[in-house]
CSV table of C-alpha atoms in Angstrom, one decimal:
chain,number,residue,atom,x,y,z
A,1,MET,CA,-9.1,2.7,-19.3
A,2,THR,CA,-8.9,0.4,-21.8
A,3,ASP,CA,-6.5,0.2,-24.4
A,4,ASP,CA,-7.0,-0.7,-28.6
A,5,HIS,CA,-6.9,-4.7,-28.6
A,6,GLU,CA,-4.3,-3.9,-31.4
A,7,ALA,CA,-2.7,-2.3,-28.9
A,8,ILE,CA,1.5,-3.5,-28.7
A,9,ILE,CA,3.1,-2.4,-25.7
A,10,PRO,CA,6.4,-2.4,-24.6
A,11,VAL,CA,7.3,-4.0,-21.5
A,12,TRP,CA,10.6,-3.9,-19.8
A,13,THR,CA,12.5,-6.8,-17.4
A,14,LEU,CA,14.7,-4.4,-15.0
A,15,GLY,CA,17.1,-6.2,-13.0
A,16,THR,CA,18.5,-4.3,-9.6
A,17,GLY,CA,22.0,-6.1,-10.4
A,18,ASP,CA,24.1,-7.5,-13.0
A,19,THR,CA,22.7,-11.5,-12.8
A,20,PRO,CA,22.6,-13.6,-15.5
A,21,VAL,CA,19.3,-15.6,-16.6
A,22,PRO,CA,17.7,-17.3,-19.1
A,23,ASP,CA,16.5,-15.7,-22.4
A,24,LEU,CA,13.4,-16.9,-21.6
A,25,ALA,CA,11.3,-13.6,-23.0
A,26,GLY,CA,13.4,-13.6,-26.3
A,27,ALA,CA,11.9,-11.3,-28.9
A,28,GLU,CA,8.1,-12.4,-29.4
A,29,LEU,CA,5.0,-10.6,-28.1
A,30,MET,CA,3.2,-12.5,-25.4
A,31,THR,CA,-0.3,-11.8,-23.8
A,32,ALA,CA,-1.0,-10.8,-20.4
A,33,GLU,CA,-1.1,-14.2,-19.0
A,34,ARG,CA,2.9,-15.3,-20.8
A,35,LEU,CA,3.9,-11.6,-19.0
A,36,THR,CA,2.7,-12.6,-15.6
A,37,GLU,CA,4.3,-16.5,-16.2
A,38,LEU,CA,7.4,-15.1,-17.6
A,39,ARG,CA,8.4,-12.4,-14.6
A,40,SER,CA,7.4,-15.4,-11.7
A,41,VAL,CA,9.9,-17.7,-13.5
A,42,LEU,CA,12.1,-15.1,-13.6
A,43,ALA,CA,12.0,-13.9,-10.5
A,44,GLY,CA,12.6,-17.5,-9.2
A,45,LEU,CA,16.2,-18.0,-11.5
A,46,ALA,CA,17.6,-14.1,-11.0
A,47,ALA,CA,20.1,-13.9,-8.1
A,48,GLU,CA,19.0,-10.5,-7.5
A,49,PRO,CA,15.6,-8.7,-7.8
A,50,ILE,CA,13.7,-8.4,-11.0
A,51,ALA,CA,10.3,-6.1,-12.0
A,52,THR,CA,8.6,-5.3,-15.6
A,53,LEU,CA,8.1,-2.2,-16.5
A,54,GLU,CA,5.0,-1.8,-19.0
A,55,VAL,CA,4.1,1.5,-21.2
A,56,HIS,CA,0.7,2.3,-21.6
A,57,PRO,CA,-1.4,5.2,-23.2
A,58,LEU,CA,-1.9,8.2,-20.7
A,59,PRO,CA,-5.6,8.2,-19.8
A,60,ASP,CA,-7.7,11.3,-20.9
A,61,LYS,CA,-9.1,10.9,-17.1
A,62,LEU,CA,-6.6,10.6,-14.3
A,63,ASP,CA,-7.3,11.4,-10.5
A,64,ARG,CA,-3.8,12.4,-9.5
A,65,SER,CA,-4.9,13.9,-6.3
A,66,ARG,CA,-4.2,10.3,-5.4
A,67,GLY,CA,-0.2,10.5,-6.1
A,68,ILE,CA,2.8,11.9,-5.4
A,69,PRO,CA,4.3,14.8,-7.8
A,70,LEU,CA,7.4,14.7,-8.9
A,71,ASP,CA,9.5,17.1,-11.0
A,72,ALA,CA,11.4,16.5,-14.0
A,73,ALA,CA,14.7,17.0,-12.0
A,74,SER,CA,13.7,14.2,-9.5
A,75,PRO,CA,16.1,11.2,-9.1
A,76,LEU,CA,12.7,8.6,-10.4
A,77,ALA,CA,11.6,10.8,-13.3
A,78,GLN,CA,15.6,11.4,-14.5
A,79,HIS,CA,16.4,7.3,-14.4
A,80,LEU,CA,12.3,6.9,-16.2
A,81,SER,CA,14.3,10.0,-18.6
A,82,GLN,CA,16.8,8.0,-19.5
A,83,LEU,CA,15.1,4.5,-19.7
A,84,ILE,CA,12.9,5.6,-22.6
A,85,THR,CA,16.2,8.0,-24.2
A,86,GLN,CA,18.7,4.8,-24.7
A,87,SER,CA,15.7,2.3,-25.4
A,88,ALA,CA,14.0,4.8,-27.8
A,89,GLN,CA,17.3,4.1,-30.1
A,90,SER,CA,17.2,0.2,-29.8
A,91,SER,CA,14.0,-0.7,-30.1
A,92,SER,CA,10.9,0.8,-32.1
A,93,ALA,CA,7.9,-0.4,-30.4
A,94,ALA,CA,9.6,1.1,-27.4
A,95,ALA,CA,10.1,4.8,-29.4
A,96,LYS,CA,6.9,5.4,-31.4
A,97,ALA,CA,5.0,4.3,-27.3
A,98,THR,CA,6.9,7.1,-25.5
A,99,ALA,CA,7.3,9.8,-28.5
A,100,SER,CA,4.9,11.9,-27.3
A,101,GLY,CA,6.3,11.9,-23.7
A,102,GLU,CA,4.1,11.4,-21.4
A,103,GLY,CA,2.7,7.8,-21.5
A,104,LEU,CA,1.8,6.1,-17.9
A,105,TYR,CA,4.5,3.2,-17.0
A,106,ARG,CA,2.9,0.5,-15.1
A,107,MET,CA,5.8,-1.1,-12.6
A,108,VAL,CA,5.2,-5.0,-11.8
A,109,VAL,CA,7.5,-6.5,-8.5
A,110,PRO,CA,6.8,-10.2,-8.5
A,111,ALA,CA,5.8,-11.3,-5.1
A,112,LYS,CA,9.2,-13.0,-4.2
A,113,VAL,CA,10.7,-9.5,-3.8
A,114,ALA,CA,7.7,-7.7,-2.9
A,115,ALA,CA,7.6,-10.3,0.0
A,116,GLN,CA,11.1,-9.2,1.0
A,117,PHE,CA,9.1,-5.5,2.0
A,118,GLY,CA,7.4,-7.1,4.8
A,119,GLN,CA,4.0,-8.9,4.1
A,120,GLY,CA,1.1,-6.3,5.5
A,121,ILE,CA,2.7,-3.4,3.9
A,122,VAL,CA,0.8,-3.5,0.8
A,123,ARG,CA,-2.5,-4.8,-0.2
A,124,PRO,CA,-5.6,-3.8,-2.2
A,125,MET,CA,-7.6,-0.9,-1.4
A,126,ALA,CA,-11.3,-0.7,-2.3
A,127,ALA,CA,-12.4,2.3,-4.3
A,128,LYS,CA,-15.7,4.0,-2.7
A,129,GLY,CA,-18.6,3.6,-4.9
A,130,ALA,CA,-17.9,0.7,-6.3
A,131,ALA,CA,-17.6,-3.2,-4.4
A,132,GLY,CA,-14.7,-4.8,-4.8
A,133,GLY,CA,-13.0,-1.9,-6.9
A,134,ILE,CA,-9.4,-0.8,-7.2
A,135,LEU,CA,-7.9,2.1,-7.4
A,136,SER,CA,-5.8,1.9,-10.1
A,137,PRO,CA,-6.2,3.8,-13.7
A,138,LEU,CA,-5.6,0.7,-15.9
A,139,VAL,CA,-8.2,-0.8,-14.2
A,140,ASN,CA,-12.1,-0.5,-15.9
A,141,SER,CA,-15.3,-0.8,-15.1
A,142,LYS,CA,-15.4,-4.4,-15.3
A,143,GLY,CA,-12.4,-4.8,-13.8
A,144,SER,CA,-10.3,-5.7,-16.5
A,145,ILE,CA,-6.5,-4.4,-17.2
A,146,VAL,CA,-5.0,-3.8,-20.5
A,147,ALA,CA,-7.2,-6.9,-22.3
A,148,GLY,CA,-6.5,-7.4,-25.4
A,149,THR,CA,-3.2,-5.9,-24.9
A,150,THR,CA,0.0,-7.7,-26.2
A,151,PHE,CA,3.3,-7.3,-25.1
A,152,MET,CA,6.2,-6.9,-26.4
A,153,PRO,CA,10.2,-7.2,-24.6
A,154,VAL,CA,12.0,-3.8,-25.3
A,155,SER,CA,15.9,-5.1,-26.9
A,156,LYS,CA,18.5,-5.6,-24.8
A,157,ALA,CA,20.3,-3.4,-26.5
A,158,ALA,CA,18.6,-0.5,-23.4
A,159,ALA,CA,20.5,0.4,-20.7
A,160,ALA,CA,19.3,2.2,-17.5
A,161,GLY,CA,20.4,4.7,-14.4
A,162,ALA,CA,22.3,1.7,-12.0
A,163,VAL,CA,23.0,1.7,-8.6
A,164,GLY,CA,25.4,5.3,-8.2
A,165,GLY,CA,22.7,7.9,-8.2
A,166,ALA,CA,20.4,10.0,-10.8
A,167,GLY,CA,23.7,10.5,-13.7
A,168,ALA,CA,25.3,7.0,-13.4
A,169,THR,CA,24.1,4.5,-16.2
A,170,ALA,CA,25.3,0.4,-16.9
A,171,GLY,CA,24.9,-2.5,-19.7
A,172,VAL,CA,22.8,-4.9,-19.9
A,173,VAL,CA,23.4,-8.4,-18.6
A,174,ALA,CA,25.7,-10.8,-20.5
A,175,ALA,CA,24.5,-11.8,-24.1
A,176,GLY,CA,22.7,-15.0,-23.9
A,177,SER,CA,20.8,-14.0,-20.8
A,178,ALA,CA,17.5,-11.8,-21.1
A,179,ALA,CA,16.5,-8.9,-21.8
A,180,LEU,CA,17.5,-7.7,-18.3
A,181,THR,CA,18.2,-3.7,-18.3
A,182,VAL,CA,20.1,-3.0,-15.1
A,183,ALA,CA,18.0,-0.4,-12.8
A,184,ALA,CA,18.2,-0.5,-9.0
A,185,PRO,CA,17.7,3.5,-8.2
A,186,LEU,CA,14.3,2.5,-10.7
A,187,VAL,CA,12.7,0.2,-9.4
A,188,LEU,CA,13.9,1.5,-5.6
A,189,MET,CA,12.5,4.6,-6.4
A,190,ALA,CA,9.1,3.8,-7.8
A,191,VAL,CA,9.0,1.2,-4.9
A,192,ALA,CA,9.5,4.0,-2.5
A,193,VAL,CA,7.2,6.9,-4.0
A,194,GLY,CA,4.6,4.2,-4.1
A,195,VAL,CA,4.3,2.6,-1.4
A,196,SER,CA,4.9,6.1,0.8
A,197,ALA,CA,1.6,7.3,-1.6
A,198,ASN,CA,-0.1,3.9,-0.7
A,199,ALA,CA,0.1,4.4,3.3
A,200,ASP,CA,-1.0,8.3,2.7
A,201,ARG,CA,-4.3,7.1,1.3
A,202,LYS,CA,-4.5,4.9,4.3
A,203,ARG,CA,-4.2,8.0,6.2
A,204,GLN,CA,-6.1,10.0,4.5
A,205,GLN,CA,-9.3,7.2,4.5
A,206,ALA,CA,-8.3,6.6,8.8
A,207,VAL,CA,-8.4,10.5,9.3
A,208,GLU,CA,-11.7,10.9,7.4
A,209,ASN,CA,-13.4,8.2,9.6
A,210,ILE,CA,-11.7,9.8,12.7
A,211,THR,CA,-13.5,13.0,12.2
A,212,GLU,CA,-16.5,11.6,11.3
A,213,LEU,CA,-17.0,9.9,14.7
A,214,LEU,CA,-15.3,12.4,16.8
A,215,GLU,CA,-18.2,14.9,15.9
A,216,GLN,CA,-20.6,12.2,17.4
A,217,LEU,CA,-18.2,11.4,20.2
A,218,HIS,CA,-17.4,14.3,21.6
A,219,ASP,CA,-14.4,13.3,23.3
A,220,ASP,CA,-11.7,15.2,23.7
A,221,LYS,CA,-8.7,13.0,24.5
A,222,LEU,CA,-10.0,11.1,21.3
A,223,ASN,CA,-9.7,14.8,19.7
A,224,SER,CA,-6.0,15.1,20.8
A,225,GLU,CA,-4.8,12.5,20.1
A,226,ARG,CA,-6.3,12.6,16.7
A,227,SER,CA,-4.5,16.1,16.1
A,228,GLU,CA,-1.4,14.6,17.4
A,229,LEU,CA,-1.2,12.4,15.0
A,230,ASP,CA,-1.9,13.9,11.8
A,231,GLY,CA,0.0,17.0,13.2
A,232,CYS,CA,3.1,15.0,12.0
A,233,ARG,CA,1.9,15.0,8.7
A,234,ASP,CA,4.1,18.0,7.9
A,235,ALA,CA,7.7,17.3,8.9
A,236,ILE,CA,7.1,13.5,7.2
A,237,ASP,CA,5.5,15.3,4.2
A,238,LYS,CA,8.8,17.7,4.1
A,239,ALA,CA,10.6,15.2,4.4
A,240,THR,CA,9.4,12.9,1.2
A,241,THR,CA,10.1,15.7,-0.4
A,242,VAL,CA,13.4,16.1,0.3
A,243,LEU,CA,14.5,12.4,0.1
A,244,LEU,CA,12.3,11.1,-3.2
A,245,ASP,CA,12.5,14.5,-4.8
A,246,GLN,CA,15.9,16.0,-4.6
A,247,GLY,CA,17.6,13.0,-3.6
A,248,LYS,CA,19.2,13.8,-0.7
A,249,PRO,CA,19.3,11.8,2.3
A,250,GLY,CA,19.7,12.0,5.7
A,251,VAL,CA,16.1,14.6,6.3
A,252,SER,CA,14.8,11.8,8.6
A,253,LEU,CA,16.6,12.9,11.5
A,254,GLY,CA,14.2,15.7,11.1
A,255,LEU,CA,11.1,13.9,12.2
A,256,ASP,CA,12.4,13.1,16.1
A,257,SER,CA,9.2,14.5,16.8
A,258,ALA,CA,6.8,13.2,14.7
A,259,VAL,CA,8.6,9.3,15.1
A,260,HIS,CA,8.5,9.8,18.6
A,261,ALA,CA,4.2,11.0,18.4
A,262,ILE,CA,3.8,7.8,16.0
A,263,SER,CA,5.8,5.5,18.5
A,264,LYS,CA,3.6,6.6,21.6
A,265,ALA,CA,0.2,6.3,19.4
A,266,LEU,CA,1.4,2.7,18.3
A,267,GLU,CA,1.4,1.3,21.8
A,268,GLU,CA,-1.8,2.6,22.4
A,269,ALA,CA,-2.6,0.8,20.1
A,270,ARG,CA,-0.7,-2.3,21.5
A,271,ARG,CA,-2.0,-2.0,24.9
A,272,ARG,CA,-5.2,-1.3,23.9
A,273,LEU,CA,-4.7,-4.6,21.5
A,274,GLY,CA,-4.2,-6.3,24.7
A,275,LYS,CA,-6.7,-5.8,26.8
A,276,TRP,CA,-9.3,-6.2,23.5
A,277,GLN,CA,-7.5,-9.8,23.6
A,278,SER,CA,-7.9,-10.5,27.3
A,279,ALA,CA,-11.5,-9.4,27.6
A,280,LEU,CA,-11.8,-11.9,24.5
A,281,ASP,CA,-10.5,-14.6,26.0
A,282,LYS,CA,-12.4,-14.1,29.4
A,283,LEU,CA,-15.8,-15.0,27.1
A,284,PRO,CA,-17.1,-18.2,27.8
A,285,ASP,CA,-17.4,-20.8,24.7
A,286,GLY,CA,-19.5,-21.4,22.7
A,287,LYS,CA,-22.1,-19.1,24.6
A,288,ALA,CA,-24.0,-16.0,23.7
A,289,VAL,CA,-22.9,-13.1,25.2
A,290,GLY,CA,-24.9,-10.1,26.3
A,291,ILE,CA,-24.6,-6.7,24.9
A,292,ALA,CA,-24.0,-5.5,28.2
A,293,THR,CA,-20.7,-7.5,28.9
A,294,LEU,CA,-19.8,-6.6,25.7
A,295,THR,CA,-20.0,-2.8,25.7
A,296,LYS,CA,-17.6,-3.0,29.0
A,297,SER,CA,-15.1,-4.7,26.9
A,298,PHE,CA,-15.5,-2.7,24.0
A,299,PRO,CA,-17.3,0.7,24.7
A,300,GLY,CA,-19.9,1.6,21.9
A,301,ILE,CA,-19.7,-1.2,19.8
A,302,ASP,CA,-23.6,-1.3,19.6
A,303,ASP,CA,-23.5,2.3,18.4
A,304,ASP,CA,-22.6,3.9,14.6
A,305,GLY,CA,-19.7,5.6,16.2
A,306,GLY,CA,-18.8,4.7,19.1
A,307,THR,CA,-15.1,5.1,21.2
A,308,PHE,CA,-14.2,1.5,20.4
A,309,ARG,CA,-14.5,2.1,16.7
A,310,ALA,CA,-12.5,5.6,17.3
A,311,HIS,CA,-9.5,3.1,18.6
A,312,LEU,CA,-9.9,1.4,15.6
A,313,GLU,CA,-8.9,4.3,13.3
A,314,LEU,CA,-6.7,6.1,15.5
A,315,ALA,CA,-4.4,2.6,15.5
A,316,ALA,CA,-5.3,2.9,11.6
A,317,LEU,CA,-3.4,6.3,11.3
A,318,ALA,CA,-0.2,5.5,13.7
A,319,ILE,CA,-0.1,2.1,11.6
A,320,ALA,CA,0.0,4.5,8.0
A,321,LEU,CA,2.2,7.2,9.3
A,322,LYS,CA,4.6,4.6,11.3
A,323,GLN,CA,4.6,3.3,7.2
A,324,ARG,CA,6.1,6.1,5.5
A,325,VAL,CA,8.7,7.1,8.2
A,326,ILE,CA,9.3,3.7,7.6
A,327,VAL,CA,9.9,4.1,4.2
A,328,LEU,CA,12.1,7.3,4.2
A,329,GLN,CA,14.7,5.7,6.4
A,330,ALA,CA,15.0,3.2,4.5
A,331,VAL,CA,15.4,4.8,1.5
A,332,GLU,CA,18.2,6.8,3.0
A,333,HIS,CA,20.0,4.0,4.3
A,334,ALA,CA,19.8,2.6,1.1
A,335,GLN,CA,21.6,5.5,-0.7
A,336,SER,CA,24.2,5.3,2.3
A,337,ASP,CA,25.6,2.1,0.2
A,338,PRO,CA,24.9,2.2,-3.3
A,339,ASP,CA,26.8,-1.0,-4.1
A,340,ASN,CA,24.2,-2.8,-2.2
A,341,LEU,CA,21.0,-0.3,-3.4
A,342,PHE,CA,17.9,-2.1,-3.2
A,343,ARG,CA,18.7,-5.1,-1.1
A,344,ASN,CA,19.7,-2.7,1.9
A,345,PHE,CA,16.2,-0.9,1.3
A,346,ALA,CA,14.3,-4.6,1.3
A,347,ARG,CA,16.4,-5.2,4.5
A,348,THR,CA,15.6,-1.9,5.8
A,349,LEU,CA,11.8,-2.5,5.2
A,350,LYS,CA,11.4,-5.4,5.8
A,351,ASN,CA,12.2,-5.8,9.2
A,352,ASP,CA,10.6,-2.7,10.6
A,353,GLN,CA,7.1,-3.5,8.7
A,354,HIS,CA,7.3,-7.0,10.9
A,355,ARG,CA,6.4,-4.6,14.5
A,356,LEU,CA,3.5,-3.2,12.3
A,357,ASP,CA,2.5,-6.6,10.6
A,358,ALA,CA,1.7,-8.4,13.9
A,359,LEU,CA,-0.1,-5.0,15.2
A,360,GLU,CA,-2.5,-5.1,11.9
A,361,SER,CA,-2.9,-9.3,12.9
A,362,GLY,CA,-3.6,-8.4,16.6
A,363,ILE,CA,-6.6,-5.7,15.3
A,364,ALA,CA,-7.5,-8.0,12.2
A,365,GLY,CA,-8.1,-11.0,14.4
A,366,VAL,CA,-9.9,-9.0,17.7
A,367,LEU,CA,-12.1,-7.9,14.8
A,368,GLN,CA,-12.8,-11.6,13.3
A,369,ARG,CA,-13.2,-12.8,16.8
A,370,LEU,CA,-16.2,-10.0,17.1
A,371,SER,CA,-18.2,-10.8,13.9
A,372,ALA,CA,-18.1,-14.4,14.9
A,373,LEU,CA,-20.3,-14.3,18.5
A,374,GLU,CA,-23.8,-14.7,19.2
A,375,LEU,CA,-25.7,-12.0,20.8
A,376,ALA,CA,-27.7,-13.0,23.9
A,377,ARG,CA,-31.4,-11.7,24.0
A,378,PRO,CA,-32.0,-9.6,26.6
A,379,SER,CA,-32.4,-10.8,30.6
A,380,GLY,CA,-35.5,-10.8,32.2
A,381,LEU,CA,-38.4,-11.7,33.8
A,382,ARG,CA,-40.6,-10.9,31.9
A,383,PRO,CA,-41.4,-13.3,29.0
A,384,VAL,CA,-41.9,-10.6,25.8
A,385,PHE,CA,-39.4,-7.8,25.0
A,386,THR,CA,-40.3,-4.5,24.1
A,387,THR,CA,-39.8,-3.3,20.1
A,388,GLY,CA,-37.3,-1.2,21.4
A,389,GLU,CA,-35.0,-4.1,22.6
A,390,VAL,CA,-35.1,-6.3,20.2
A,391,ASP,CA,-34.3,-4.2,17.8
A,392,ARG,CA,-31.6,-2.9,19.6
A,393,LEU,CA,-30.6,-6.3,19.2
A,394,MET,CA,-30.5,-6.7,15.6
A,395,ARG,CA,-28.7,-3.6,14.9
A,396,THR,CA,-26.0,-4.4,17.1
A,397,ALA,CA,-26.2,-8.0,16.1
A,398,HIS,CA,-25.1,-6.4,12.6
A,399,ARG,CA,-22.7,-4.1,13.7
A,400,ILE,CA,-20.9,-6.6,15.0
A,401,HIS,CA,-21.1,-9.0,12.0
A,402,GLN,CA,-19.6,-6.3,9.3
A,403,LEU,CA,-16.4,-5.8,11.6
A,404,SER,CA,-14.7,-8.5,9.7
A,405,ASN,CA,-16.1,-7.1,6.3
A,406,GLY,CA,-12.2,-6.2,4.5
A,407,VAL,CA,-10.3,-7.7,7.8
A,408,VAL,CA,-7.1,-9.5,5.6
A,409,LEU,CA,-6.1,-12.6,7.6
A,410,ASN,CA,-3.9,-14.0,5.2
A,411,ASN,CA,-0.7,-12.0,4.7
A,412,ARG,CA,-0.2,-14.0,1.2
A,413,THR,CA,2.3,-11.7,-0.6
A,414,THR,CA,1.1,-11.1,-4.3
A,415,ASP,CA,2.5,-9.1,-6.8
A,416,VAL,CA,2.8,-5.2,-6.8
A,417,ALA,CA,2.2,-2.9,-8.7
A,418,ILE,CA,3.3,0.9,-8.9
A,419,GLU,CA,2.1,3.3,-11.5
A,420,ILE,CA,3.8,6.0,-12.9
A,421,ALA,CA,1.8,8.9,-14.7
A,422,ARG,CA,4.4,11.0,-16.9
A,423,ASP,CA,4.2,14.3,-18.3
A,424,LYS,CA,5.5,16.0,-21.2
A,425,ASP,CA,7.8,18.0,-19.8
A,426,GLY,CA,9.3,14.6,-18.1
A,427,SER,CA,7.6,15.7,-14.2
A,428,VAL,CA,5.4,12.6,-12.9
A,429,ASN,CA,2.9,11.3,-10.3
A,430,VAL,CA,3.5,7.9,-8.6
A,431,PHE,CA,0.1,6.2,-7.4
A,432,PRO,CA,0.1,4.1,-4.2
A,433,ALA,CA,1.5,0.8,-4.5
A,434,LEU,CA,-1.4,-1.9,-5.6
A,435,ALA,CA,-1.8,-5.9,-4.6
A,436,ALA,CA,-1.5,-6.7,-8.8
């Protein structure tokens, strides 16, 4: 999607607490570059986490299946509606942009704030069929985002839902400060649903990959592992619906069996990771490795779909499911302490995410080391090798070198974008959080 080059996009600066910051935005129109700079500066100056929220026209074609739908009565939809209603009373730009009742809202959380969630919880996700593409309604075929548009800061007279629940409101910060609307629940719920949608997208991809691999392997044990993990989805989906749609804390306690199955799968993944790392450590430095030696520790690595690749996808599935559970638990803890809403959420999320980051980084390191290996030619007394032996060596080398594709070793945190499609009836659809 691309906006009209003459379009003026309203942008709110949302705070998660009442904190004074210099009025750097003013009332002047801004470019996208200027908005990015402003966001970074405010993140550095504000004592409480801040975010920005833009509203764009709703695209004609939008793949809603990627997101999580919430009805108009959900806390997130109510907070957003309240922001729209109160902003329209004091800002002509906001009133015009939100008059139809529908739109695509884009919340961007600065990297400094996103770092509080854990480094690995949000990463770019490649779109199928588009090299380097990112799953985002605001990205066109060339990868540009809202090119040519200008942004109008919404008046500081606006107010949004504040700490305390869907019906609570709060004004802005003191006069002379930035147009900072206190909207902790809005930011919290947008981040929570966006991160949950992101994790569920990863789960879907892992299940698709595992299913394809297991159809070739016919391995009952791996099939059982996959089924037990994917069977956790129902409990997690129900908890997500109740907690995020109805806003009732405490439901994550009903996830005991699902959490137990996920924890078992994660421990299995850590055990396998340890074996892989040990096997790589035993290989001679700087020497070529025979295919037979490699397949002892990494069975099926020389095939299109082997046991090793199935183990990788099972680990990815367990991690994705655990990330959704972490989000649910973090929201529950945050809602139990309304006076410390966002910081409580971020602290819980970061603490639990740390071990997952270590597991993901360890697996990424193994794939990186494998992709750098040099394969030895077949051993034997014959001076000439058969065509089959040469073909196998070349195929295996190609597959191993491809293992590092998409591996992210640098967990440098970037800005996080959450996009929310709002319909005329007030219901919303929240898309997977992306590295902006």
